[in-house]
Structures are given as structure tokens and as C-alpha cells.
Short mmCIF file of C-alpha atoms in Angstrom, two decimals:
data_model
loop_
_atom_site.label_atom_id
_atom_site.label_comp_id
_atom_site.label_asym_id
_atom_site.label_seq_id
_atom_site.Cartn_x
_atom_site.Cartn_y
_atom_site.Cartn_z
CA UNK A 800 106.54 77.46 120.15
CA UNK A 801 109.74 79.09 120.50
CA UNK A 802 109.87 80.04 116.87
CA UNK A 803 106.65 82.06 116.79
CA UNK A 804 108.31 85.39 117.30
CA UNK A 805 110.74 85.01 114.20
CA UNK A 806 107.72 83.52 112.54
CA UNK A 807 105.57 86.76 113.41
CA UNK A 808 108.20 88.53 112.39
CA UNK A 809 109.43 87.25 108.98
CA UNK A 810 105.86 86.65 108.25
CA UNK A 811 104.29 90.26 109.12
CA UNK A 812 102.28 91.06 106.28
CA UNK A 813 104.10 94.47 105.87
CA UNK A 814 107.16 92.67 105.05
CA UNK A 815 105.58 90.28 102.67
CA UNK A 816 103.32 92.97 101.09
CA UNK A 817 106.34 94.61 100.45
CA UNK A 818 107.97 91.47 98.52
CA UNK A 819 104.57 90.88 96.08
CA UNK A 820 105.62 87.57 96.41
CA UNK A 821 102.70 86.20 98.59
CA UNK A 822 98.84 86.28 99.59
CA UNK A 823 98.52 88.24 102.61
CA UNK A 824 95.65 86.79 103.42
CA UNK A 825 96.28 83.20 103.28
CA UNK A 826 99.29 83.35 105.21
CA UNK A 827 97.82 85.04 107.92
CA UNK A 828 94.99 82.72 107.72
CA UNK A 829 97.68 79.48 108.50
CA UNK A 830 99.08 81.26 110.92
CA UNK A 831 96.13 81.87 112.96
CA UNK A 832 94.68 78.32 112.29
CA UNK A 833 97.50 76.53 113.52
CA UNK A 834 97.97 78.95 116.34
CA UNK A 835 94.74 78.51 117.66
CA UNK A 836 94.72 74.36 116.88
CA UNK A 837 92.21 74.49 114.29
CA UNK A 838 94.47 73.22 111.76
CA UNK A 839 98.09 72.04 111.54
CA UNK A 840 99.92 74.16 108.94
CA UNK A 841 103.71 73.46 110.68
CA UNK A 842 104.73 71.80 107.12
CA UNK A 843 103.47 75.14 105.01
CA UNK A 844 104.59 77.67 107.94
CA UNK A 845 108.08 76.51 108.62
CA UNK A 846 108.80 76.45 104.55
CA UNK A 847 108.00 80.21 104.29
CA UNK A 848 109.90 80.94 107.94
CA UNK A 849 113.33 79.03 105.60
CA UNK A 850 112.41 80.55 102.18
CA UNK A 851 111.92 84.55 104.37
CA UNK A 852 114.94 83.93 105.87
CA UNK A 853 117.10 83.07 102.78
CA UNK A 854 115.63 85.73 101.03
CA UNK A 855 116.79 88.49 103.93
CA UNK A 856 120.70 86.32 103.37
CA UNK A 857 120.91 86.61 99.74
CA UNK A 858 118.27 88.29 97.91
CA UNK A 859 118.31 91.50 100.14
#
């Protein structure tokens, strides 16, 4: 939709290798499931699109 860019973005896994605080892996792995409509992961994606983006407002 019209938030996958930001998603993308806030989700790269440069920026969240660089944090420590997440697996890589996994997040890529609901990203490209619920891309591609093999699962629906809007629940789990849109919770680490709000916790990125409060940690670039007041953690950074």
C-alpha cells in the first residue's frame, strides 16, 4: 500500500542491524510474506513501522 516505502525504509535491515534490537531475518521474512499474499503480517508489520518511527523521535 501506500505505506510500503516508509515501511522499506524504516525496516531496511541495515538500519535494524544497526539497532541489535531485531532478527533480520524474520522481519524480512513478514515482509515478503505479506507482500507477496502468502501470509497477512499487517498486525506485526505496522507495530515495528510505530515502534521504528518513535525510536528515530526520541531515542535517536
Amino acid at each position: 500500500g501506500r505505506l510500503n516505502p516508509l515501511m522499506r525504509d524504516m525496516l531496511a535491515p541495515e538500519r535494524l542491524n544497526k539497532q541489535g534490537l531485531f532478527n533480520v531475518d524474520y522481519v524480512e521474512r513478514l515482509i515478503t510474506e505479506h507482500e507477496t499474499g502468502a501470509a497477512s503480517h499487517h498486525k506485526e508489520l505496522w507495530t515495528l513501522l510505530v515502534f521504528q518511527l518513535w525510536c528515530e523521535n526520541f531515542i535517536r
